[in-house]
Amino acid sequence: MNIDKIIILVRDAAAQTAVMVVFSTLFSLLLGLPLGILLCTSDPQSGIRPRPALYQILTRIVNALRSFPFIILMIVLFPLSRVLVGTSIGTKATIVPLSIAAAPFVARIIESALKEVDKGVVQAARAMGSTTMQIIFKVLIPEALPSLIDGVTLTVINVIGYSAMAGAIGGGGLGDLAIRYGYQRFRSEIMAIAVIVILLMVELIQMLGTALSRKVAAKR
C-alpha cells in the first residue's frame, strides 16, 4: 500500500469520525440538557423545585446507562439504528448508540455545573419574584456557562473515544481504520497514524474548549 492510498484512507476515516462526533455530541446535548436540568432542579436536597420521586427515578436511569459498557450498548441498539437510519453498521448507524451513551454523561455534567452556582444568586432571583424557568435560563445557565463549556468539551472527547471503540464492530472512522487496516493486516504504521490523529483531535478540542471557557469566564 503506497503513501497516497494511506493518506486517502486516513482522510476518509478522520472525516467519518468528525461526522460521528459532531452529530453524536449535538444529539447527546439535546437529550442530556433537559435531563440534567431536571436532575438539578428536582434534587430533594438542593433543587429549586424538589421532586424526590422524580429525582430517584431519573438518577437511577442515568446511573444504569452510564454503567452500561458501550460495545454491548451498541450491539443492543442495532435494531434501533436500523429503524432510524436504515442500517446497523457504518457511520450513520453509530451516531445512534453514541448519542444515547453520551447523554447520561452530559446530564451529570450539566447537573454538577448548575449545582455549583452560588445559592445566594438563586435566592436573590427567587426573592425578586422570578419563576422556576426564569431562574433556570436567566440565572443558573448563564452563571454556570464556563463550567458547561468545560463539560461539553469533556463530552466531545468522550465521544471521540467511544467512536474509536465503535470501529471494532463496524462503526467506521479512525477506530475501524486502526483495526481493519492496521491490526488485522499487521500494518503497525497505519495503526500508529490513526492513534496520532485521534490524539491530535482530542488535543485540539481540549484547547478550543479551554480557550472558550476562559473567554466566557473573563466576560462575567
JSON list of C-alpha atoms in Angstrom, two decimals:
[
{"chain": "A", "resi": 1, "resn": "MET", "atom": "CA", "xyz": [0.00, 0.00, 0.00]},
{"chain": "A", "resi": 2, "resn": "ASN", "atom": "CA", "xyz": [1.56, 3.29, -1.11]},
{"chain": "A", "resi": 3, "resn": "ILE", "atom": "CA", "xyz": [1.60, 6.56, 0.78]},
{"chain": "A", "resi": 4, "resn": "ASP", "atom": "CA", "xyz": [-1.16, 8.13, -1.34]},
{"chain": "A", "resi": 5, "resn": "LYS", "atom": "CA", "xyz": [-3.51, 5.28, -0.51]},
{"chain": "A", "resi": 6, "resn": "ILE", "atom": "CA", "xyz": [-2.74, 5.62, 3.20]},
{"chain": "A", "resi": 7, "resn": "ILE", "atom": "CA", "xyz": [-3.39, 9.38, 3.09]},
{"chain": "A", "resi": 8, "resn": "ILE", "atom": "CA", "xyz": [-6.77, 8.81, 1.44]},
{"chain": "A", "resi": 9, "resn": "LEU", "atom": "CA", "xyz": [-7.72, 6.15, 3.99]},
{"chain": "A", "resi": 10, "resn": "VAL", "atom": "CA", "xyz": [-6.74, 8.37, 6.92]},
{"chain": "A", "resi": 11, "resn": "ARG", "atom": "CA", "xyz": [-8.52, 11.38, 5.44]},
{"chain": "A", "resi": 12, "resn": "ASP", "atom": "CA", "xyz": [-11.76, 9.48, 4.90]},
{"chain": "A", "resi": 13, "resn": "ALA", "atom": "CA", "xyz": [-11.60, 7.83, 8.32]},
{"chain": "A", "resi": 14, "resn": "ALA", "atom": "CA", "xyz": [-10.95, 11.17, 10.04]},
{"chain": "A", "resi": 15, "resn": "ALA", "atom": "CA", "xyz": [-13.92, 12.68, 8.20]},
{"chain": "A", "resi": 16, "resn": "GLN", "atom": "CA", "xyz": [-16.16, 9.81, 9.32]},
{"chain": "A", "resi": 17, "resn": "THR", "atom": "CA", "xyz": [-15.01, 10.25, 12.92]},
{"chain": "A", "resi": 18, "resn": "ALA", "atom": "CA", "xyz": [-15.67, 14.01, 12.73]},
{"chain": "A", "resi": 19, "resn": "VAL", "atom": "CA", "xyz": [-19.21, 13.39, 11.44]},
{"chain": "A", "resi": 20, "resn": "MET", "atom": "CA", "xyz": [-19.90, 10.87, 14.21]},
{"chain": "A", "resi": 21, "resn": "VAL", "atom": "CA", "xyz": [-18.52, 13.18, 16.90]},
{"chain": "A", "resi": 22, "resn": "VAL", "atom": "CA", "xyz": [-20.35, 16.33, 15.75]},
{"chain": "A", "resi": 23, "resn": "PHE", "atom": "CA", "xyz": [-23.78, 14.76, 15.36]},
{"chain": "A", "resi": 24, "resn": "SER", "atom": "CA", "xyz": [-23.48, 12.49, 18.39]},
{"chain": "A", "resi": 25, "resn": "THR", "atom": "CA", "xyz": [-22.47, 15.42, 20.58]},
{"chain": "A", "resi": 26, "resn": "LEU", "atom": "CA", "xyz": [-25.36, 17.50, 19.26]},
{"chain": "A", "resi": 27, "resn": "PHE", "atom": "CA", "xyz": [-27.94, 14.77, 19.87]},
{"chain": "A", "resi": 28, "resn": "SER", "atom": "CA", "xyz": [-26.49, 13.88, 23.27]},
{"chain": "A", "resi": 29, "resn": "LEU", "atom": "CA", "xyz": [-26.82, 17.54, 24.30]},
{"chain": "A", "resi": 30, "resn": "LEU", "atom": "CA", "xyz": [-30.43, 17.59, 23.13]},
{"chain": "A", "resi": 31, "resn": "LEU", "atom": "CA", "xyz": [-31.10, 14.51, 25.27]},
{"chain": "A", "resi": 32, "resn": "GLY", "atom": "CA", "xyz": [-28.85, 15.32, 28.21]},
{"chain": "A", "resi": 33, "resn": "LEU", "atom": "CA", "xyz": [-29.55, 19.04, 28.70]},
{"chain": "A", "resi": 34, "resn": "PRO", "atom": "CA", "xyz": [-33.18, 18.71, 29.82]},
{"chain": "A", "resi": 35, "resn": "LEU", "atom": "CA", "xyz": [-32.30, 15.61, 31.82]},
{"chain": "A", "resi": 36, "resn": "GLY", "atom": "CA", "xyz": [-29.50, 17.44, 33.62]},
{"chain": "A", "resi": 37, "resn": "ILE", "atom": "CA", "xyz": [-31.75, 20.41, 34.36]},
{"chain": "A", "resi": 38, "resn": "LEU", "atom": "CA", "xyz": [-34.39, 18.09, 35.80]},
{"chain": "A", "resi": 39, "resn": "LEU", "atom": "CA", "xyz": [-31.80, 16.33, 37.95]},
{"chain": "A", "resi": 40, "resn": "CYS", "atom": "CA", "xyz": [-30.62, 19.67, 39.31]},
{"chain": "A", "resi": 41, "resn": "THR", "atom": "CA", "xyz": [-34.00, 21.24, 39.95]},
{"chain": "A", "resi": 42, "resn": "SER", "atom": "CA", "xyz": [-35.68, 18.12, 41.36]},
{"chain": "A", "resi": 43, "resn": "ASP", "atom": "CA", "xyz": [-32.89, 17.24, 43.81]},
{"chain": "A", "resi": 44, "resn": "PRO", "atom": "CA", "xyz": [-34.59, 16.88, 47.23]},
{"chain": "A", "resi": 45, "resn": "GLN", "atom": "CA", "xyz": [-31.54, 18.34, 48.98]},
{"chain": "A", "resi": 46, "resn": "SER", "atom": "CA", "xyz": [-30.62, 21.36, 46.86]},
{"chain": "A", "resi": 47, "resn": "GLY", "atom": "CA", "xyz": [-33.12, 21.65, 43.99]},
{"chain": "A", "resi": 48, "resn": "ILE", "atom": "CA", "xyz": [-35.13, 24.81, 43.42]},
{"chain": "A", "resi": 49, "resn": "ARG", "atom": "CA", "xyz": [-38.19, 22.62, 42.87]},
{"chain": "A", "resi": 50, "resn": "PRO", "atom": "CA", "xyz": [-37.62, 19.38, 44.82]},
{"chain": "A", "resi": 51, "resn": "ARG", "atom": "CA", "xyz": [-39.27, 16.26, 43.48]},
{"chain": "A", "resi": 52, "resn": "PRO", "atom": "CA", "xyz": [-37.80, 13.30, 45.42]},
{"chain": "A", "resi": 53, "resn": "ALA", "atom": "CA", "xyz": [-39.64, 10.58, 43.46]},
{"chain": "A", "resi": 54, "resn": "LEU", "atom": "CA", "xyz": [-38.75, 12.06, 40.06]},
{"chain": "A", "resi": 55, "resn": "TYR", "atom": "CA", "xyz": [-35.14, 12.58, 41.12]},
{"chain": "A", "resi": 56, "resn": "GLN", "atom": "CA", "xyz": [-34.77, 8.97, 42.28]},
{"chain": "A", "resi": 57, "resn": "ILE", "atom": "CA", "xyz": [-36.18, 7.64, 39.00]},
{"chain": "A", "resi": 58, "resn": "LEU", "atom": "CA", "xyz": [-34.00, 9.87, 36.84]},
{"chain": "A", "resi": 59, "resn": "THR", "atom": "CA", "xyz": [-30.81, 9.28, 38.79]},
{"chain": "A", "resi": 60, "resn": "ARG", "atom": "CA", "xyz": [-31.25, 5.51, 38.60]},
{"chain": "A", "resi": 61, "resn": "ILE", "atom": "CA", "xyz": [-31.83, 5.64, 34.84]},
{"chain": "A", "resi": 62, "resn": "VAL", "atom": "CA", "xyz": [-28.75, 7.81, 34.36]},
{"chain": "A", "resi": 63, "resn": "ASN", "atom": "CA", "xyz": [-26.59, 5.60, 36.57]},
{"chain": "A", "resi": 64, "resn": "ALA", "atom": "CA", "xyz": [-27.73, 2.46, 34.75]},
{"chain": "A", "resi": 65, "resn": "LEU", "atom": "CA", "xyz": [-26.97, 3.90, 31.31]},
{"chain": "A", "resi": 66, "resn": "ARG", "atom": "CA", "xyz": [-23.61, 5.29, 32.40]},
{"chain": "A", "resi": 67, "resn": "SER", "atom": "CA", "xyz": [-22.51, 1.91, 33.74]},
{"chain": "A", "resi": 68, "resn": "PHE", "atom": "CA", "xyz": [-23.53, 0.06, 30.57]},
{"chain": "A", "resi": 69, "resn": "PRO", "atom": "CA", "xyz": [-20.43, -0.97, 28.52]},
{"chain": "A", "resi": 70, "resn": "PHE", "atom": "CA", "xyz": [-20.51, 0.93, 25.24]},
{"chain": "A", "resi": 71, "resn": "ILE", "atom": "CA", "xyz": [-19.73, -2.04, 23.00]},
{"chain": "A", "resi": 72, "resn": "ILE", "atom": "CA", "xyz": [-22.64, -4.01, 24.48]},
{"chain": "A", "resi": 73, "resn": "LEU", "atom": "CA", "xyz": [-24.91, -0.97, 24.30]},
{"chain": "A", "resi": 74, "resn": "MET", "atom": "CA", "xyz": [-24.07, -0.53, 20.63]},
{"chain": "A", "resi": 75, "resn": "ILE", "atom": "CA", "xyz": [-24.96, -4.15, 19.90]},
{"chain": "A", "resi": 76, "resn": "VAL", "atom": "CA", "xyz": [-28.22, -3.88, 21.87]},
{"chain": "A", "resi": 77, "resn": "LEU", "atom": "CA", "xyz": [-29.15, -0.75, 19.90]},
{"chain": "A", "resi": 78, "resn": "PHE", "atom": "CA", "xyz": [-28.51, -2.30, 16.47]},
{"chain": "A", "resi": 79, "resn": "PRO", "atom": "CA", "xyz": [-32.27, -2.72, 15.86]},
{"chain": "A", "resi": 80, "resn": "LEU", "atom": "CA", "xyz": [-32.94, 0.92, 16.82]},
{"chain": "A", "resi": 81, "resn": "SER", "atom": "CA", "xyz": [-30.19, 2.12, 14.49]},
{"chain": "A", "resi": 82, "resn": "ARG", "atom": "CA", "xyz": [-31.68, 0.02, 11.70]},
{"chain": "A", "resi": 83, "resn": "VAL", "atom": "CA", "xyz": [-35.10, 1.58, 12.28]},
{"chain": "A", "resi": 84, "resn": "LEU", "atom": "CA", "xyz": [-33.84, 5.17, 12.49]},
{"chain": "A", "resi": 85, "resn": "VAL", "atom": "CA", "xyz": [-31.19, 5.25, 9.76]},
{"chain": "A", "resi": 86, "resn": "GLY", "atom": "CA", "xyz": [-31.86, 2.06, 7.79]},
{"chain": "A", "resi": 87, "resn": "THR", "atom": "CA", "xyz": [-28.64, 0.25, 8.73]},
{"chain": "A", "resi": 88, "resn": "SER", "atom": "CA", "xyz": [-26.88, -1.12, 11.79]},
{"chain": "A", "resi": 89, "resn": "ILE", "atom": "CA", "xyz": [-23.29, -0.61, 10.61]},
{"chain": "A", "resi": 90, "resn": "GLY", "atom": "CA", "xyz": [-21.31, 2.36, 9.41]},
{"chain": "A", "resi": 91, "resn": "THR", "atom": "CA", "xyz": [-21.02, 5.99, 10.40]},
{"chain": "A", "resi": 92, "resn": "LYS", "atom": "CA", "xyz": [-24.72, 6.88, 10.39]},
{"chain": "A", "resi": 93, "resn": "ALA", "atom": "CA", "xyz": [-25.71, 3.86, 12.44]},
{"chain": "A", "resi": 94, "resn": "THR", "atom": "CA", "xyz": [-23.02, 4.56, 15.06]},
{"chain": "A", "resi": 95, "resn": "ILE", "atom": "CA", "xyz": [-24.42, 8.04, 15.77]},
{"chain": "A", "resi": 96, "resn": "VAL", "atom": "CA", "xyz": [-27.47, 6.49, 17.47]},
{"chain": "A", "resi": 97, "resn": "PRO", "atom": "CA", "xyz": [-25.68, 4.49, 20.21]},
{"chain": "A", "resi": 98, "resn": "LEU", "atom": "CA", "xyz": [-23.05, 7.20, 20.58]},
{"chain": "A", "resi": 99, "resn": "SER", "atom": "CA", "xyz": [-25.74, 9.79, 21.32]},
{"chain": "A", "resi": 100, "resn": "ILE", "atom": "CA", "xyz": [-27.54, 7.56, 23.80]},
{"chain": "A", "resi": 101, "resn": "ALA", "atom": "CA", "xyz": [-24.29, 6.54, 25.51]},
{"chain": "A", "resi": 102, "resn": "ALA", "atom": "CA", "xyz": [-23.12, 10.15, 25.89]},
{"chain": "A", "resi": 103, "resn": "ALA", "atom": "CA", "xyz": [-26.48, 11.60, 27.03]},
{"chain": "A", "resi": 104, "resn": "PRO", "atom": "CA", "xyz": [-26.24, 10.37, 30.67]},
{"chain": "A", "resi": 105, "resn": "PHE", "atom": "CA", "xyz": [-22.68, 11.72, 30.85]},
{"chain": "A", "resi": 106, "resn": "VAL", "atom": "CA", "xyz": [-23.95, 15.08, 29.61]},
{"chain": "A", "resi": 107, "resn": "ALA", "atom": "CA", "xyz": [-26.81, 15.03, 32.12]},
{"chain": "A", "resi": 108, "resn": "ARG", "atom": "CA", "xyz": [-24.46, 14.51, 35.07]},
{"chain": "A", "resi": 109, "resn": "ILE", "atom": "CA", "xyz": [-22.09, 17.22, 33.85]},
{"chain": "A", "resi": 110, "resn": "ILE", "atom": "CA", "xyz": [-24.93, 19.70, 33.48]},
{"chain": "A", "resi": 111, "resn": "GLU", "atom": "CA", "xyz": [-26.36, 18.77, 36.86]},
{"chain": "A", "resi": 112, "resn": "SER", "atom": "CA", "xyz": [-22.97, 19.26, 38.52]},
{"chain": "A", "resi": 113, "resn": "ALA", "atom": "CA", "xyz": [-22.32, 22.58, 36.75]},
{"chain": "A", "resi": 114, "resn": "LEU", "atom": "CA", "xyz": [-25.71, 24.02, 37.68]},
{"chain": "A", "resi": 115, "resn": "LYS", "atom": "CA", "xyz": [-25.31, 22.96, 41.31]},
{"chain": "A", "resi": 116, "resn": "GLU", "atom": "CA", "xyz": [-22.07, 24.96, 41.50]},
{"chain": "A", "resi": 117, "resn": "VAL", "atom": "CA", "xyz": [-23.96, 28.24, 41.07]},
{"chain": "A", "resi": 118, "resn": "ASP", "atom": "CA", "xyz": [-23.95, 30.37, 44.23]},
{"chain": "A", "resi": 119, "resn": "LYS", "atom": "CA", "xyz": [-27.13, 29.70, 46.19]},
{"chain": "A", "resi": 120, "resn": "GLY", "atom": "CA", "xyz": [-27.29, 33.39, 47.14]},
{"chain": "A", "resi": 121, "resn": "VAL", "atom": "CA", "xyz": [-27.77, 34.34, 43.49]},
{"chain": "A", "resi": 122, "resn": "VAL", "atom": "CA", "xyz": [-30.63, 31.88, 43.18]},
{"chain": "A", "resi": 123, "resn": "GLN", "atom": "CA", "xyz": [-32.23, 33.09, 46.39]},
{"chain": "A", "resi": 124, "resn": "ALA", "atom": "CA", "xyz": [-31.96, 36.70, 45.22]},
{"chain": "A", "resi": 125, "resn": "ALA", "atom": "CA", "xyz": [-33.68, 35.83, 41.95]},
{"chain": "A", "resi": 126, "resn": "ARG", "atom": "CA", "xyz": [-36.40, 33.99, 43.85]},
{"chain": "A", "resi": 127, "resn": "ALA", "atom": "CA", "xyz": [-36.90, 36.98, 46.16]},
{"chain": "A", "resi": 128, "resn": "MET", "atom": "CA", "xyz": [-37.38, 39.21, 43.12]},
{"chain": "A", "resi": 129, "resn": "GLY", "atom": "CA", "xyz": [-40.29, 37.02, 42.00]},
{"chain": "A", "resi": 130, "resn": "SER", "atom": "CA", "xyz": [-38.53, 35.01, 39.29]},
{"chain": "A", "resi": 131, "resn": "THR", "atom": "CA", "xyz": [-40.25, 31.83, 38.16]},
{"chain": "A", "resi": 132, "resn": "THR", "atom": "CA", "xyz": [-38.53, 28.47, 38.06]},
{"chain": "A", "resi": 133, "resn": "MET", "atom": "CA", "xyz": [-37.99, 28.74, 34.29]},
{"chain": "A", "resi": 134, "resn": "GLN", "atom": "CA", "xyz": [-36.56, 32.23, 34.64]},
{"chain": "A", "resi": 135, "resn": "ILE", "atom": "CA", "xyz": [-34.16, 31.05, 37.32]},
{"chain": "A", "resi": 136, "resn": "ILE", "atom": "CA", "xyz": [-33.03, 28.18, 35.11]},
{"chain": "A", "resi": 137, "resn": "PHE", "atom": "CA", "xyz": [-32.48, 30.13, 31.90]},
{"chain": "A", "resi": 138, "resn": "LYS", "atom": "CA", "xyz": [-31.57, 33.57, 33.25]},
{"chain": "A", "resi": 139, "resn": "VAL", "atom": "CA", "xyz": [-29.60, 32.65, 36.37]},
{"chain": "A", "resi": 140, "resn": "LEU", "atom": "CA", "xyz": [-28.39, 29.06, 36.54]},
{"chain": "A", "resi": 141, "resn": "ILE", "atom": "CA", "xyz": [-27.32, 28.50, 32.92]},
{"chain": "A", "resi": 142, "resn": "PRO", "atom": "CA", "xyz": [-25.65, 31.92, 32.42]},
{"chain": "A", "resi": 143, "resn": "GLU", "atom": "CA", "xyz": [-23.81, 31.65, 35.74]},
{"chain": "A", "resi": 144, "resn": "ALA", "atom": "CA", "xyz": [-22.69, 28.08, 35.03]},
{"chain": "A", "resi": 145, "resn": "LEU", "atom": "CA", "xyz": [-21.75, 28.70, 31.39]},
{"chain": "A", "resi": 146, "resn": "PRO", "atom": "CA", "xyz": [-17.94, 28.33, 31.77]},
{"chain": "A", "resi": 147, "resn": "SER", "atom": "CA", "xyz": [-18.42, 25.02, 33.58]},
{"chain": "A", "resi": 148, "resn": "LEU", "atom": "CA", "xyz": [-20.96, 23.94, 30.98]},
{"chain": "A", "resi": 149, "resn": "ILE", "atom": "CA", "xyz": [-18.46, 24.65, 28.19]},
{"chain": "A", "resi": 150, "resn": "ASP", "atom": "CA", "xyz": [-15.84, 22.59, 30.03]},
{"chain": "A", "resi": 151, "resn": "GLY", "atom": "CA", "xyz": [-18.43, 19.82, 30.32]},
{"chain": "A", "resi": 152, "resn": "VAL", "atom": "CA", "xyz": [-19.23, 19.90, 26.62]},
{"chain": "A", "resi": 153, "resn": "THR", "atom": "CA", "xyz": [-15.51, 19.71, 25.89]},
{"chain": "A", "resi": 154, "resn": "LEU", "atom": "CA", "xyz": [-15.23, 16.58, 28.03]},
{"chain": "A", "resi": 155, "resn": "THR", "atom": "CA", "xyz": [-18.27, 15.16, 26.27]},
{"chain": "A", "resi": 156, "resn": "VAL", "atom": "CA", "xyz": [-16.71, 15.65, 22.83]},
{"chain": "A", "resi": 157, "resn": "ILE", "atom": "CA", "xyz": [-13.50, 13.96, 23.99]},
{"chain": "A", "resi": 158, "resn": "ASN", "atom": "CA", "xyz": [-15.55, 11.13, 25.48]},
{"chain": "A", "resi": 159, "resn": "VAL", "atom": "CA", "xyz": [-17.44, 10.68, 22.22]},
{"chain": "A", "resi": 160, "resn": "ILE", "atom": "CA", "xyz": [-14.17, 10.55, 20.28]},
{"chain": "A", "resi": 161, "resn": "GLY", "atom": "CA", "xyz": [-13.10, 7.66, 22.50]},
{"chain": "A", "resi": 162, "resn": "TYR", "atom": "CA", "xyz": [-16.43, 5.90, 22.04]},
{"chain": "A", "resi": 163, "resn": "SER", "atom": "CA", "xyz": [-16.24, 6.37, 18.26]},
{"chain": "A", "resi": 164, "resn": "ALA", "atom": "CA", "xyz": [-12.85, 4.67, 18.21]},
{"chain": "A", "resi": 165, "resn": "MET", "atom": "CA", "xyz": [-14.29, 1.68, 20.12]},
{"chain": "A", "resi": 166, "resn": "ALA", "atom": "CA", "xyz": [-17.20, 1.55, 17.67]},
{"chain": "A", "resi": 167, "resn": "GLY", "atom": "CA", "xyz": [-14.70, 0.73, 14.93]},
{"chain": "A", "resi": 168, "resn": "ALA", "atom": "CA", "xyz": [-14.30, -2.72, 16.48]},
{"chain": "A", "resi": 169, "resn": "ILE", "atom": "CA", "xyz": [-17.82, -3.69, 15.35]},
{"chain": "A", "resi": 170, "resn": "GLY", "atom": "CA", "xyz": [-18.18, -1.92, 12.04]},
{"chain": "A", "resi": 171, "resn": "GLY", "atom": "CA", "xyz": [-18.68, 1.65, 13.21]},
{"chain": "A", "resi": 172, "resn": "GLY", "atom": "CA", "xyz": [-16.30, 3.19, 10.70]},
{"chain": "A", "resi": 173, "resn": "GLY", "atom": "CA", "xyz": [-13.91, 6.07, 11.39]},
{"chain": "A", "resi": 174, "resn": "LEU", "atom": "CA", "xyz": [-10.38, 6.01, 12.74]},
{"chain": "A", "resi": 175, "resn": "GLY", "atom": "CA", "xyz": [-11.07, 3.08, 15.06]},
{"chain": "A", "resi": 176, "resn": "ASP", "atom": "CA", "xyz": [-12.15, 0.96, 12.12]},
{"chain": "A", "resi": 177, "resn": "LEU", "atom": "CA", "xyz": [-9.08, 2.07, 10.16]},
{"chain": "A", "resi": 178, "resn": "ALA", "atom": "CA", "xyz": [-6.74, 1.10, 13.01]},
{"chain": "A", "resi": 179, "resn": "ILE", "atom": "CA", "xyz": [-8.34, -2.32, 13.41]},
{"chain": "A", "resi": 180, "resn": "ARG", "atom": "CA", "xyz": [-9.02, -3.38, 9.78]},
{"chain": "A", "resi": 181, "resn": "TYR", "atom": "CA", "xyz": [-6.03, -1.85, 8.02]},
{"chain": "A", "resi": 182, "resn": "GLY", "atom": "CA", "xyz": [-3.61, -1.72, 10.94]},
{"chain": "A", "resi": 183, "resn": "TYR", "atom": "CA", "xyz": [-4.12, -4.55, 13.40]},
{"chain": "A", "resi": 184, "resn": "GLN", "atom": "CA", "xyz": [-5.68, -7.20, 11.15]},
{"chain": "A", "resi": 185, "resn": "ARG", "atom": "CA", "xyz": [-3.23, -6.61, 8.28]},
{"chain": "A", "resi": 186, "resn": "PHE", "atom": "CA", "xyz": [-0.20, -6.24, 10.56]},
{"chain": "A", "resi": 187, "resn": "ARG", "atom": "CA", "xyz": [0.41, -2.66, 9.40]},
{"chain": "A", "resi": 188, "resn": "SER", "atom": "CA", "xyz": [1.55, -1.05, 12.63]},
{"chain": "A", "resi": 189, "resn": "GLU", "atom": "CA", "xyz": [2.28, 2.26, 10.90]},
{"chain": "A", "resi": 190, "resn": "ILE", "atom": "CA", "xyz": [-1.37, 2.66, 9.90]},
{"chain": "A", "resi": 191, "resn": "MET", "atom": "CA", "xyz": [-2.49, 1.89, 13.43]},
{"chain": "A", "resi": 192, "resn": "ALA", "atom": "CA", "xyz": [0.02, 4.42, 14.77]},
{"chain": "A", "resi": 193, "resn": "ILE", "atom": "CA", "xyz": [-1.18, 7.10, 12.34]},
{"chain": "A", "resi": 194, "resn": "ALA", "atom": "CA", "xyz": [-4.80, 6.52, 13.36]},
{"chain": "A", "resi": 195, "resn": "VAL", "atom": "CA", "xyz": [-3.89, 6.84, 17.05]},
{"chain": "A", "resi": 196, "resn": "ILE", "atom": "CA", "xyz": [-1.90, 10.02, 16.40]},
{"chain": "A", "resi": 197, "resn": "VAL", "atom": "CA", "xyz": [-4.82, 11.60, 14.53]},
{"chain": "A", "resi": 198, "resn": "ILE", "atom": "CA", "xyz": [-7.18, 10.74, 17.38]},
{"chain": "A", "resi": 199, "resn": "LEU", "atom": "CA", "xyz": [-4.76, 12.27, 19.89]},
{"chain": "A", "resi": 200, "resn": "LEU", "atom": "CA", "xyz": [-4.47, 15.42, 17.79]},
{"chain": "A", "resi": 201, "resn": "MET", "atom": "CA", "xyz": [-8.25, 15.71, 17.60]},
{"chain": "A", "resi": 202, "resn": "VAL", "atom": "CA", "xyz": [-8.54, 15.37, 21.38]},
{"chain": "A", "resi": 203, "resn": "GLU", "atom": "CA", "xyz": [-5.81, 17.96, 21.95]},
{"chain": "A", "resi": 204, "resn": "LEU", "atom": "CA", "xyz": [-7.42, 20.41, 19.53]},
{"chain": "A", "resi": 205, "resn": "ILE", "atom": "CA", "xyz": [-10.86, 20.04, 21.14]},
{"chain": "A", "resi": 206, "resn": "GLN", "atom": "CA", "xyz": [-9.37, 20.49, 24.61]},
{"chain": "A", "resi": 207, "resn": "MET", "atom": "CA", "xyz": [-7.50, 23.64, 23.58]},
{"chain": "A", "resi": 208, "resn": "LEU", "atom": "CA", "xyz": [-10.57, 25.18, 21.94]},
{"chain": "A", "resi": 209, "resn": "GLY", "atom": "CA", "xyz": [-12.83, 24.29, 24.86]},
{"chain": "A", "resi": 210, "resn": "THR", "atom": "CA", "xyz": [-10.43, 25.69, 27.44]},
{"chain": "A", "resi": 211, "resn": "ALA", "atom": "CA", "xyz": [-9.93, 28.91, 25.49]},
{"chain": "A", "resi": 212, "resn": "LEU", "atom": "CA", "xyz": [-13.69, 29.43, 25.05]},
{"chain": "A", "resi": 213, "resn": "SER", "atom": "CA", "xyz": [-14.39, 28.69, 28.72]},
{"chain": "A", "resi": 214, "resn": "ARG", "atom": "CA", "xyz": [-11.78, 31.20, 29.86]},
{"chain": "A", "resi": 215, "resn": "LYS", "atom": "CA", "xyz": [-13.09, 33.81, 27.45]},
{"chain": "A", "resi": 216, "resn": "VAL", "atom": "CA", "xyz": [-16.65, 33.43, 28.75]},
{"chain": "A", "resi": 217, "resn": "ALA", "atom": "CA", "xyz": [-15.48, 33.46, 32.37]},
{"chain": "A", "resi": 218, "resn": "ALA", "atom": "CA", "xyz": [-13.50, 36.67, 31.78]},
{"chain": "A", "resi": 219, "resn": "LYS", "atom": "CA", "xyz": [-16.60, 38.46, 30.47]},
{"chain": "A", "resi": 220, "resn": "ARG", "atom": "CA", "xyz": [-18.70, 37.67, 33.54]}
]
